[in-house]
PDB file of C-alpha atoms in Angstrom:
ATOM      1  CA  UNK D   1      42.892 -19.168 -35.105  1.00  0.00           C
ATOM      2  CA  UNK D   2      39.643 -17.429 -34.326  1.00  0.00           C
ATOM      3  CA  UNK D   3      41.262 -14.038 -34.854  1.00  0.00           C
ATOM      4  CA  UNK D   4      42.487 -15.152 -38.276  1.00  0.00           C
ATOM      5  CA  UNK D   5      38.951 -16.269 -39.263  1.00  0.00           C
ATOM      6  CA  UNK D   6      37.483 -12.932 -38.159  1.00  0.00           C
ATOM      7  CA  UNK D   7      40.010 -10.968 -40.164  1.00  0.00           C
ATOM      8  CA  UNK D   8      39.066 -12.816 -43.359  1.00  0.00           C
ATOM      9  CA  UNK D   9      35.307 -12.357 -42.871  1.00  0.00           C
ATOM     10  CA  UNK D  10      33.564  -9.701 -45.057  1.00  0.00           C
ATOM     11  CA  UNK D  11      31.057  -8.978 -42.303  1.00  0.00           C
ATOM     12  CA  UNK D  12      33.749  -7.966 -39.827  1.00  0.00           C
ATOM     13  CA  UNK D  13      36.095  -6.080 -42.151  1.00  0.00           C
ATOM     14  CA  UNK D  14      37.391  -2.822 -40.785  1.00  0.00           C
ATOM     15  CA  UNK D  15      36.137  -0.037 -43.134  1.00  0.00           C
ATOM     16  CA  UNK D  16      39.469   1.671 -42.639  1.00  0.00           C
ATOM     17  CA  UNK D  17      41.239  -1.313 -44.058  1.00  0.00           C
ATOM     18  CA  UNK D  18      42.281  -0.604 -47.653  1.00  0.00           C
ATOM     19  CA  UNK D  19      41.354  -4.052 -48.868  1.00  0.00           C
ATOM     20  CA  UNK D  20      37.941  -3.883 -47.199  1.00  0.00           C
ATOM     21  CA  UNK D  21      37.185  -0.522 -48.818  1.00  0.00           C
ATOM     22  CA  UNK D  22      38.255  -1.836 -52.207  1.00  0.00           C
ATOM     23  CA  UNK D  23      35.923  -4.816 -51.881  1.00  0.00           C
ATOM     24  CA  UNK D  24      33.018  -2.560 -50.914  1.00  0.00           C
ATOM     25  CA  UNK D  25      33.606  -0.320 -53.932  1.00  0.00           C
ATOM     26  CA  UNK D  26      33.781  -3.373 -56.187  1.00  0.00           C
ATOM     27  CA  UNK D  27      30.466  -4.697 -54.853  1.00  0.00           C
ATOM     28  CA  UNK D  28      28.812  -1.293 -55.336  1.00  0.00           C
ATOM     29  CA  UNK D  29      30.113  -1.099 -58.903  1.00  0.00           C
ATOM     30  CA  UNK D  30      28.727  -4.545 -59.659  1.00  0.00           C
ATOM     31  CA  UNK D  31      25.321  -3.585 -58.270  1.00  0.00           C
ATOM     32  CA  UNK D  32      25.342  -0.463 -60.432  1.00  0.00           C
ATOM     33  CA  UNK D  33      26.194  -2.446 -63.559  1.00  0.00           C
ATOM     34  CA  UNK D  34      23.394  -4.903 -62.802  1.00  0.00           C
ATOM     35  CA  UNK D  35      20.867  -2.062 -62.585  1.00  0.00           C
ATOM     36  CA  UNK D  36      22.102  -0.574 -65.853  1.00  0.00           C
ATOM     37  CA  UNK D  37      21.800  -3.969 -67.516  1.00  0.00           C
ATOM     38  CA  UNK D  38      18.241  -4.374 -66.205  1.00  0.00           C
ATOM     39  CA  UNK D  39      17.212  -0.986 -67.608  1.00  0.00           C
ATOM     40  CA  UNK D  40      18.893  -1.801 -70.914  1.00  0.00           C
ATOM     41  CA  UNK D  41      17.024  -5.096 -71.068  1.00  0.00           C
ATOM     42  CA  UNK D  42      13.631  -3.501 -70.325  1.00  0.00           C
ATOM     43  CA  UNK D  43      13.815  -0.046 -71.841  1.00  0.00           C
ATOM     44  CA  UNK D  44      12.253   2.798 -69.881  1.00  0.00           C
ATOM     45  CA  UNK D  45       9.853   3.529 -72.754  1.00  0.00           C
ATOM     46  CA  UNK D  46       8.543  -0.036 -72.596  1.00  0.00           C
ATOM     47  CA  UNK D  47       8.061   0.044 -68.843  1.00  0.00           C
ATOM     48  CA  UNK D  48       6.446   3.475 -68.446  1.00  0.00           C
ATOM     49  CA  UNK D  49       3.657   4.107 -70.929  1.00  0.00           C
ATOM     50  CA  UNK D  50       0.819   6.535 -71.532  1.00  0.00           C
ATOM     51  CA  UNK D  51      -2.167   5.200 -73.443  1.00  0.00           C
ATOM     52  CA  UNK D  52      -4.498   7.201 -75.615  1.00  0.00           C
ATOM     53  CA  UNK D  53      -8.084   7.234 -74.252  1.00  0.00           C
ATOM     54  CA  UNK D  54      -9.395   4.671 -76.725  1.00  0.00           C
ATOM     55  CA  UNK D  55      -6.349   2.418 -76.230  1.00  0.00           C
ATOM     56  CA  UNK D  56      -6.812   2.660 -72.477  1.00  0.00           C
ATOM     57  CA  UNK D  57     -10.469   1.604 -72.721  1.00  0.00           C
ATOM     58  CA  UNK D  58      -9.628  -1.417 -74.868  1.00  0.00           C
ATOM     59  CA  UNK D  59      -6.631  -2.357 -72.700  1.00  0.00           C
ATOM     60  CA  UNK D  60      -8.501  -2.040 -69.391  1.00  0.00           C
ATOM     61  CA  UNK D  61     -12.170  -2.584 -70.306  1.00  0.00           C
ATOM     62  CA  UNK D  62     -13.177  -3.586 -66.772  1.00  0.00           C
ATOM     63  CA  UNK D  63     -12.511  -0.002 -65.641  1.00  0.00           C
ATOM     64  CA  UNK D  64     -15.249   1.286 -67.945  1.00  0.00           C
ATOM     65  CA  UNK D  65     -17.756  -1.506 -68.586  1.00  0.00           C
ATOM     66  CA  UNK D  66     -17.113  -4.064 -65.851  1.00  0.00           C
ATOM     67  CA  UNK D  67     -16.085  -7.702 -66.071  1.00  0.00           C
ATOM     68  CA  UNK D  68     -15.535  -9.190 -69.517  1.00  0.00           C
ATOM     69  CA  UNK D  69     -15.741 -12.804 -68.375  1.00  0.00           C
ATOM     70  CA  UNK D  70     -19.039 -14.713 -67.963  1.00  0.00           C
ATOM     71  CA  UNK D  71     -20.592 -14.699 -64.494  1.00  0.00           C
ATOM     72  CA  UNK D  72     -23.540 -16.560 -63.007  1.00  0.00           C
ATOM     73  CA  UNK D  73     -26.313 -14.929 -60.988  1.00  0.00           C
ATOM     74  CA  UNK D  74     -30.061 -14.933 -60.509  1.00  0.00           C
ATOM     75  CA  UNK D  75     -32.080 -12.265 -62.279  1.00  0.00           C
ATOM     76  CA  UNK D  76     -35.495 -11.485 -63.715  1.00  0.00           C
ATOM     77  CA  UNK D  77     -35.482 -12.381 -67.405  1.00  0.00           C
ATOM     78  CA  UNK D  78     -38.080 -12.458 -70.138  1.00  0.00           C
ATOM     79  CA  UNK D  79     -39.398 -15.907 -71.073  1.00  0.00           C
ATOM     80  CA  UNK D  80     -41.335 -16.498 -74.277  1.00  0.00           C
ATOM     81  CA  UNK D  81     -42.335 -19.961 -73.058  1.00  0.00           C
ATOM     82  CA  UNK D  82     -44.541 -18.543 -70.300  1.00  0.00           C
ATOM     83  CA  UNK D  83     -47.422 -17.747 -72.596  1.00  0.00           C
ATOM     84  CA  UNK D  84     -48.288 -16.246 -75.921  1.00  0.00           C
ATOM     85  CA  UNK D  85     -47.148 -12.793 -74.822  1.00  0.00           C
ATOM     86  CA  UNK D  86     -44.249 -14.079 -72.767  1.00  0.00           C
ATOM     87  CA  UNK D  87     -43.498 -13.244 -69.154  1.00  0.00           C
ATOM     88  CA  UNK D  88     -40.841 -12.553 -66.554  1.00  0.00           C
ATOM     89  CA  UNK D  89     -39.126 -15.295 -64.587  1.00  0.00           C
ATOM     90  CA  UNK D  90     -36.539 -15.178 -61.804  1.00  0.00           C
ATOM     91  CA  UNK D  91     -33.857 -17.735 -62.579  1.00  0.00           C
ATOM     92  CA  UNK D  92     -30.126 -18.384 -62.749  1.00  0.00           C
ATOM     93  CA  UNK D  93     -28.407 -16.934 -65.815  1.00  0.00           C
ATOM     94  CA  UNK D  94     -24.905 -16.712 -67.225  1.00  0.00           C
ATOM     95  CA  UNK D  95     -23.977 -13.413 -68.808  1.00  0.00           C
ATOM     96  CA  UNK D  96     -21.042 -11.063 -69.457  1.00  0.00           C
ATOM     97  CA  UNK D  97     -21.414  -7.853 -67.387  1.00  0.00           C
ATOM     98  CA  UNK D  98     -19.351  -5.819 -69.860  1.00  0.00           C
ATOM     99  CA  UNK D  99     -21.553  -6.828 -72.795  1.00  0.00           C
ATOM    100  CA  UNK D 100     -24.660  -6.038 -70.786  1.00  0.00           C
ATOM    101  CA  UNK D 101     -23.246  -2.638 -69.841  1.00  0.00           C
ATOM    102  CA  UNK D 102     -22.540  -1.462 -73.387  1.00  0.00           C
ATOM    103  CA  UNK D 103     -26.091  -2.462 -74.357  1.00  0.00           C
ATOM    104  CA  UNK D 104     -27.407  -0.673 -71.273  1.00  0.00           C
ATOM    105  CA  UNK D 105     -25.517   2.499 -72.248  1.00  0.00           C
ATOM    106  CA  UNK D 106     -27.465   2.664 -75.514  1.00  0.00           C
ATOM    107  CA  UNK D 107     -30.745   1.804 -73.792  1.00  0.00           C
ATOM    108  CA  UNK D 108     -30.263   4.541 -71.189  1.00  0.00           C
ATOM    109  CA  UNK D 109     -29.377   6.953 -73.965  1.00  0.00           C
ATOM    110  CA  UNK D 110     -32.687   6.187 -75.666  1.00  0.00           C
ATOM    111  CA  UNK D 111     -34.600   6.491 -72.383  1.00  0.00           C
ATOM    112  CA  UNK D 112     -32.879   9.766 -71.504  1.00  0.00           C
ATOM    113  CA  UNK D 113     -34.447  11.338 -74.575  1.00  0.00           C
ATOM    114  CA  UNK D 114     -37.811  11.191 -72.789  1.00  0.00           C
ATOM    115  CA  UNK D 115     -36.563  14.005 -70.549  1.00  0.00           C
ATOM    116  CA  UNK D 116     -36.266  16.206 -73.640  1.00  0.00           C
ATOM    117  CA  UNK D 117     -39.461  15.140 -75.382  1.00  0.00           C
ATOM    118  CA  UNK D 118     -42.627  14.445 -73.396  1.00  0.00           C
ATOM    119  CA  UNK D 119     -44.325  13.170 -76.540  1.00  0.00           C
ATOM    120  CA  UNK D 120     -41.928  10.245 -76.788  1.00  0.00           C
ATOM    121  CA  UNK D 121     -43.779   7.061 -75.844  1.00  0.00           C
ATOM    122  CA  UNK D 122     -41.877   4.183 -77.430  1.00  0.00           C
ATOM    123  CA  UNK D 123     -38.527   2.416 -77.231  1.00  0.00           C
ATOM    124  CA  UNK D 124     -38.067  -0.525 -79.576  1.00  0.00           C
ATOM    125  CA  UNK D 125     -35.387  -3.153 -78.948  1.00  0.00           C
ATOM    126  CA  UNK D 126     -34.525  -5.849 -81.451  1.00  0.00           C
ATOM    127  CA  UNK D 127     -31.981  -8.566 -80.674  1.00  0.00           C
ATOM    128  CA  UNK D 128     -30.811 -10.788 -83.521  1.00  0.00           C
ATOM    129  CA  UNK D 129     -28.541 -13.469 -82.063  1.00  0.00           C
ATOM    130  CA  UNK D 130     -27.830 -14.947 -85.501  1.00  0.00           C
ATOM    131  CA  UNK D 131     -26.386 -11.673 -86.797  1.00  0.00           C
ATOM    132  CA  UNK D 132     -24.973 -10.655 -83.431  1.00  0.00           C
ATOM    133  CA  UNK D 133     -26.917  -7.416 -83.717  1.00  0.00           C
ATOM    134  CA  UNK D 134     -28.847  -5.274 -81.237  1.00  0.00           C
ATOM    135  CA  UNK D 135     -30.982  -2.340 -82.407  1.00  0.00           C
ATOM    136  CA  UNK D 136     -32.460   0.323 -80.140  1.00  0.00           C
ATOM    137  CA  UNK D 137     -34.901   2.939 -81.420  1.00  0.00           C
ATOM    138  CA  UNK D 138     -37.090   5.602 -79.843  1.00  0.00           C
ATOM    139  CA  UNK D 139     -39.735   7.867 -81.361  1.00  0.00           C
ATOM    140  CA  UNK D 140     -38.611  11.043 -79.615  1.00  0.00           C
ATOM    141  CA  UNK D 141     -36.980  14.141 -81.015  1.00  0.00           C
ATOM    142  CA  UNK D 142     -33.850  13.532 -83.014  1.00  0.00           C
ATOM    143  CA  UNK D 143     -30.409  14.920 -82.312  1.00  0.00           C
ATOM    144  CA  UNK D 144     -29.761  18.274 -84.030  1.00  0.00           C
ATOM    145  CA  UNK D 145     -28.110  17.582 -87.381  1.00  0.00           C
ATOM    146  CA  UNK D 146     -25.968  20.700 -87.362  1.00  0.00           C
ATOM    147  CA  UNK D 147     -22.289  21.470 -87.708  1.00  0.00           C
ATOM    148  CA  UNK D 148     -20.386  21.990 -84.454  1.00  0.00           C
ATOM    149  CA  UNK D 149     -18.147  24.967 -85.181  1.00  0.00           C
ATOM    150  CA  UNK D 150     -15.666  24.258 -82.392  1.00  0.00           C
ATOM    151  CA  UNK D 151     -15.258  20.512 -82.960  1.00  0.00           C
ATOM    152  CA  UNK D 152     -15.708  20.845 -86.746  1.00  0.00           C
ATOM    153  CA  UNK D 153     -17.993  17.813 -87.077  1.00  0.00           C
ATOM    154  CA  UNK D 154     -21.743  17.186 -87.058  1.00  0.00           C
ATOM    155  CA  UNK D 155     -23.330  16.928 -83.607  1.00  0.00           C
ATOM    156  CA  UNK D 156     -24.465  13.259 -83.953  1.00  0.00           C
ATOM    157  CA  UNK D 157     -20.903  12.249 -84.858  1.00  0.00           C
ATOM    158  CA  UNK D 158     -19.644  14.172 -81.836  1.00  0.00           C
ATOM    159  CA  UNK D 159     -22.084  12.570 -79.394  1.00  0.00           C
ATOM    160  CA  UNK D 160     -21.737   9.000 -80.613  1.00  0.00           C
ATOM    161  CA  UNK D 161     -18.149   8.969 -81.805  1.00  0.00           C
ATOM    162  CA  UNK D 162     -16.015  11.278 -79.663  1.00  0.00           C
ATOM    163  CA  UNK D 163     -15.102  10.428 -76.084  1.00  0.00           C
ATOM    164  CA  UNK D 164     -16.004  12.883 -73.308  1.00  0.00           C
ATOM    165  CA  UNK D 165     -18.713  14.554 -75.388  1.00  0.00           C
ATOM    166  CA  UNK D 166     -22.136  14.995 -73.788  1.00  0.00           C
ATOM    167  CA  UNK D 167     -25.151  17.274 -73.591  1.00  0.00           C
ATOM    168  CA  UNK D 168     -25.488  16.612 -69.851  1.00  0.00           C
ATOM    169  CA  UNK D 169     -22.548  18.495 -68.362  1.00  0.00           C
ATOM    170  CA  UNK D 170     -24.825  21.090 -66.777  1.00  0.00           C
ATOM    171  CA  UNK D 171     -24.852  20.021 -63.110  1.00  0.00           C
ATOM    172  CA  UNK D 172     -27.739  22.396 -62.407  1.00  0.00           C
ATOM    173  CA  UNK D 173     -29.947  20.345 -64.734  1.00  0.00           C
ATOM    174  CA  UNK D 174     -31.375  17.498 -62.630  1.00  0.00           C
ATOM    175  CA  UNK D 175     -33.536  15.972 -65.375  1.00  0.00           C
ATOM    176  CA  UNK D 176     -30.915  13.736 -66.945  1.00  0.00           C
ATOM    177  CA  UNK D 177     -30.958  10.050 -66.035  1.00  0.00           C
ATOM    178  CA  UNK D 178     -27.729   9.013 -67.760  1.00  0.00           C
ATOM    179  CA  UNK D 179     -24.886  10.090 -70.013  1.00  0.00           C
ATOM    180  CA  UNK D 180     -23.318  12.631 -67.668  1.00  0.00           C
ATOM    181  CA  UNK D 181     -19.674  11.582 -67.985  1.00  0.00           C
ATOM    182  CA  UNK D 182     -19.016  11.659 -71.711  1.00  0.00           C
ATOM    183  CA  UNK D 183     -18.566   7.905 -72.215  1.00  0.00           C
ATOM    184  CA  UNK D 184     -21.967   6.235 -72.546  1.00  0.00           C
ATOM    185  CA  UNK D 185     -22.775   5.350 -76.137  1.00  0.00           C
ATOM    186  CA  UNK D 186     -19.136   5.808 -77.154  1.00  0.00           C
ATOM    187  CA  UNK D 187     -18.266   2.658 -75.206  1.00  0.00           C
ATOM    188  CA  UNK D 188     -20.745   0.676 -77.306  1.00  0.00           C
ATOM    189  CA  UNK D 189     -19.159   2.251 -80.379  1.00  0.00           C
ATOM    190  CA  UNK D 190     -15.615   1.316 -79.342  1.00  0.00           C
ATOM    191  CA  UNK D 191     -16.454  -2.290 -78.479  1.00  0.00           C
ATOM    192  CA  UNK D 192     -18.570  -2.877 -81.601  1.00  0.00           C
ATOM    193  CA  UNK D 193     -17.271  -4.137 -84.907  1.00  0.00           C
ATOM    194  CA  UNK D 194     -20.143  -2.356 -86.612  1.00  0.00           C
ATOM    195  CA  UNK D 195     -21.894   0.623 -84.988  1.00  0.00           C
ATOM    196  CA  UNK D 196     -24.758   2.388 -86.759  1.00  0.00           C
ATOM    197  CA  UNK D 197     -26.414   5.701 -85.925  1.00  0.00           C
ATOM    198  CA  UNK D 198     -29.488   7.141 -87.596  1.00  0.00           C
ATOM    199  CA  UNK D 199     -31.481  10.208 -86.570  1.00  0.00           C
ATOM    200  CA  UNK D 200     -33.794  12.822 -88.025  1.00  0.00           C
ATOM    201  CA  UNK D 201     -33.880  16.415 -86.846  1.00  0.00           C
ATOM    202  CA  UNK D 202     -37.293  17.974 -87.344  1.00  0.00           C
ATOM    203  CA  UNK D 203     -36.110  21.516 -86.659  1.00  0.00           C
ATOM    204  CA  UNK D 204     -33.462  21.279 -89.389  1.00  0.00           C
ATOM    205  CA  UNK D 205     -35.494  18.837 -91.496  1.00  0.00           C
ATOM    206  CA  UNK D 206     -32.283  16.872 -91.887  1.00  0.00           C
ATOM    207  CA  UNK D 207     -31.623  13.134 -91.899  1.00  0.00           C
ATOM    208  CA  UNK D 208     -28.333  11.764 -90.558  1.00  0.00           C
ATOM    209  CA  UNK D 209     -26.912   8.261 -90.911  1.00  0.00           C
ATOM    210  CA  UNK D 210     -23.431   7.008 -90.185  1.00  0.00           C
ATOM    211  CA  UNK D 211     -21.797   3.611 -89.833  1.00  0.00           C
ATOM    212  CA  UNK D 212     -18.554   2.721 -88.112  1.00  0.00           C
ATOM    213  CA  UNK D 213     -17.250  -0.489 -89.629  1.00  0.00           C
ATOM    214  CA  UNK D 214     -13.777  -1.868 -88.841  1.00  0.00           C
ATOM    215  CA  UNK D 215     -12.827   1.423 -87.144  1.00  0.00           C
ATOM    216  CA  UNK D 216     -13.815   3.613 -90.118  1.00  0.00           C
ATOM    217  CA  UNK D 217     -16.609   6.192 -89.907  1.00  0.00           C
ATOM    218  CA  UNK D 218     -18.615   6.327 -93.103  1.00  0.00           C
ATOM    219  CA  UNK D 219     -21.444   8.761 -93.878  1.00  0.00           C
ATOM    220  CA  UNK D 220     -24.191   6.943 -95.724  1.00  0.00           C
ATOM    221  CA  UNK D 221     -26.438   8.360 -98.433  1.00  0.00           C
ATOM    222  CA  UNK D 222     -28.642   5.269 -98.687  1.00  0.00           C
ATOM    223  CA  UNK D 223     -28.586   3.981 -95.134  1.00  0.00           C
ATOM    224  CA  UNK D 224     -30.844   0.939 -95.456  1.00  0.00           C
ATOM    225  CA  UNK D 225     -29.050  -0.472 -98.485  1.00  0.00           C
ATOM    226  CA  UNK D 226     -25.673   0.091 -96.852  1.00  0.00           C
ATOM    227  CA  UNK D 227     -26.803  -1.585 -93.630  1.00  0.00           C
ATOM    228  CA  UNK D 228     -27.973  -4.606 -95.588  1.00  0.00           C
ATOM    229  CA  UNK D 229     -24.643  -4.885 -97.429  1.00  0.00           C
ATOM    230  CA  UNK D 230     -22.727  -4.429 -94.177  1.00  0.00           C
ATOM    231  CA  UNK D 231     -24.652  -7.134 -92.352  1.00  0.00           C
ATOM    232  CA  UNK D 232     -24.182  -9.539 -95.248  1.00  0.00           C
ATOM    233  CA  UNK D 233     -20.426  -8.946 -95.005  1.00  0.00           C
ATOM    234  CA  UNK D 234     -20.236  -9.792 -91.293  1.00  0.00           C
TER     235      UNK D 234
END
């Protein structure tokens, strides 16, 4: 009786037995069909993807700007309630690291200009929470408003609107404080609904203004009027 049970068991089938070999081939065929069906269900093109740089940044923002969810921590913050001129206070805050980082990229960009212009002595920051707007301005030398022959665009558009562009790729130059990887201000551009750039180049005596609004780059002839119309539309 025991011998009969062993002979009928799949685990003890003799591979030389014709029926056992047939069963093994049938099982292998079924496994193969299952794999084919799985691939057909989830097409290879849907499983294995390659993102464009901008798509990658938007799809995985934490890789470039940090966490996009609010976090709590203690930090030094400015308090207007501490006196007429305000003051600094160490307290618990809730903030979004990614939002802070894209603001910091612009701030560091403005500060970095001091390395190129010793006469620069001012950085102005204006935060309008009602409009959801942050403006950063320095009084240093402007970016050259010239045509870049290789990239076929103006230099300010290149630096603020094209990933991996930078003026700080010279590793022998130790004066730069930021903007050495070609992302910087472009991250603020990508994550902003409206991104405005204005500069004046004294050497070329040329004024440049451009607005990115809803993913479209628009050169502006009357910058202030356009900005006002844009903000009213937000």
